[in-house]
XYZ file of C-alpha atoms in Angstrom:
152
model
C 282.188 -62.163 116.565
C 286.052 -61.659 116.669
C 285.954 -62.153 121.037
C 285.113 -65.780 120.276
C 288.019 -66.797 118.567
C 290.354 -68.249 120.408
C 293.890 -66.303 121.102
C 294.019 -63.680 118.212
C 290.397 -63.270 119.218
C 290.766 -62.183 122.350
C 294.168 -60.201 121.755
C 292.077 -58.187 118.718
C 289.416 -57.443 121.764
C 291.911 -56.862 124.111
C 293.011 -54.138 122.107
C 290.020 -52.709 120.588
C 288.797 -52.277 124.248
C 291.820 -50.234 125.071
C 291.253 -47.765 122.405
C 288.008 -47.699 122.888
C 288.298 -46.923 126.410
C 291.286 -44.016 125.437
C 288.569 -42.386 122.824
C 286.338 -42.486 126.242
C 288.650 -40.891 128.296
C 289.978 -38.342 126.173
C 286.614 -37.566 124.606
C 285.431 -36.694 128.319
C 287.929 -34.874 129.229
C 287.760 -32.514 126.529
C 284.210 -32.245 127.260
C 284.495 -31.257 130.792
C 287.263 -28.561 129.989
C 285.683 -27.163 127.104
C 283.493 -23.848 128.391
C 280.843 -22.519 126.311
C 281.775 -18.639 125.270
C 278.526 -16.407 124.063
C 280.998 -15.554 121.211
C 280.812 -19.153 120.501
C 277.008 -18.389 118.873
C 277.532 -14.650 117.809
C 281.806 -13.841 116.584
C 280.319 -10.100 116.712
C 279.324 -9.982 120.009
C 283.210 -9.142 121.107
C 284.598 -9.752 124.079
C 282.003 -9.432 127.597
C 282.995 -7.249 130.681
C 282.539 -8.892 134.362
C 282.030 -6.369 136.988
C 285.078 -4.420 137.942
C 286.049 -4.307 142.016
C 283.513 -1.565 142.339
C 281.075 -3.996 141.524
C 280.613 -2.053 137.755
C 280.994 -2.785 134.482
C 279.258 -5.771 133.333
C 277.617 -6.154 130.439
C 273.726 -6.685 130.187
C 272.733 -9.684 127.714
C 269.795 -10.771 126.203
C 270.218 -14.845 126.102
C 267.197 -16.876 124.758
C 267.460 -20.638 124.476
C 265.936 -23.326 125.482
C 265.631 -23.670 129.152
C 265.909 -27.185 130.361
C 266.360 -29.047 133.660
C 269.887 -30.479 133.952
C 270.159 -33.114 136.660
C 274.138 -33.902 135.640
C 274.747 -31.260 138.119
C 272.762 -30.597 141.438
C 269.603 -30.429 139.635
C 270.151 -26.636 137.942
C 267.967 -25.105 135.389
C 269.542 -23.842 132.070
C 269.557 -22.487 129.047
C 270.530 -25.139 126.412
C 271.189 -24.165 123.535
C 271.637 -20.678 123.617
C 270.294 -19.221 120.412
C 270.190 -15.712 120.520
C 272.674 -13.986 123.182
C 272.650 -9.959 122.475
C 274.960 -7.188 124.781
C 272.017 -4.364 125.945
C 273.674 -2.179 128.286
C 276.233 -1.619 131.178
C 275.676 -2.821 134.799
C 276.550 0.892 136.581
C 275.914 -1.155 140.254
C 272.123 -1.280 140.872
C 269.069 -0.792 138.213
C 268.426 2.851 138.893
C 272.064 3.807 137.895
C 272.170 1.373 134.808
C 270.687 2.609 131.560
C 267.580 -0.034 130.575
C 267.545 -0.939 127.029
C 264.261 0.887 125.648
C 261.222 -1.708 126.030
C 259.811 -4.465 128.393
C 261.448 -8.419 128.083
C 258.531 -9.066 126.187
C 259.071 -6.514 123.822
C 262.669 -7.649 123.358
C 261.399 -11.073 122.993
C 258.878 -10.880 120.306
C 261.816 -8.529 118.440
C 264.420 -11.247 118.290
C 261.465 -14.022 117.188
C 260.673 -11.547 114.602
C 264.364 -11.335 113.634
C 264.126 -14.786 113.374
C 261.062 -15.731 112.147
C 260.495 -17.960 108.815
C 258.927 -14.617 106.946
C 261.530 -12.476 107.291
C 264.092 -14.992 106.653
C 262.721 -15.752 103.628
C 262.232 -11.641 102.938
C 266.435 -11.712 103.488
C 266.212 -13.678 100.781
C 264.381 -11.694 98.156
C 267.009 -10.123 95.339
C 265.941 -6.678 96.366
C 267.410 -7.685 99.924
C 271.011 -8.715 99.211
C 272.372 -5.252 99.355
C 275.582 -4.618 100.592
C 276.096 -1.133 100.703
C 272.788 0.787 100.567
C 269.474 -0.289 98.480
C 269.515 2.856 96.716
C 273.463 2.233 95.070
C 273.923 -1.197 95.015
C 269.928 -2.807 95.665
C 267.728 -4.304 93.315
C 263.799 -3.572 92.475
C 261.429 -6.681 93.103
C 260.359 -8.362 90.507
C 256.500 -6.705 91.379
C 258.129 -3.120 90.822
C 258.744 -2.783 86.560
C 261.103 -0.128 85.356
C 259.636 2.531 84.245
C 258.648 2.736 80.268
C 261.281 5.211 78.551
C 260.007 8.114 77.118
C 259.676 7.984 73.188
């Protein structure tokens, strides 16, 4: 241990300690400035309205995460991570003015684990998936669907 030798011992630890302690100090203060942005998870979400003064404006999400209890603060529930945040509509000031996404939360919810589920990621995967334009000009058949003999 390099603390037990005498003099250069202690004036190695002495300093080690110090920039130990800095990597602390900045490392938490970057961590209590840094604000999570729902663009953080999705770049194509764009950039989320807030209510205007009227009270109008806002967008709608769909956020699904995992919702935890975080006693750092004064004992709040949260979402943490979020994995899935989604814009669904406009807040227009109460619920009978705003236009509701089509379908329940549950509906919503067992769309986005569909999305996400291990079947259709692997489907995304398939050669006759990796389209870019249109599956008709630039897809692939599967493997299952032979082209056709040609005509002798």
């Amino acid at each position: 241990m390099v603390c037990a030798i005498p003099f250069f011992g202690w004036i190695a630890c002495a300093i080690l300690t110090v920039i130990a302690a800095a990597i602390v100090i900045v490392g938490g203060i970057v961590g209590l400035l840094d604000t999570a942005n729902p663009a953080d998870l999705d770049e194509n979400l764009g950039d989320l309205h807030v209510n205007d003064p009227t009270r109008r404006g806002a967008d709608i999400l769909f956020v699904k995460g995992t919702w935890v209890y975080d006693s750092a603060h004064e004992g709040w529930n949260e979402i943490h991570p979020i994995k899935h945040c989604q814009k669904i509509g406009t807040w227009n000031g109460s619920w009978n003015e705003s236009p509701i996404p089509e379908g329940s939360p549950t509906r919503w919810c067992e769309a986005v684990n569909s999305a996400g589920s291990p079947l259709t990621v692997a489907a995304q995967q398939d050669p006759e998936n990796q389209w870019t334009i249109h599956p008709v000009i630039d897809g692939c058949r599967p493997v299952s669907e032979a082209e056709p003999s040609p005509i002798h």
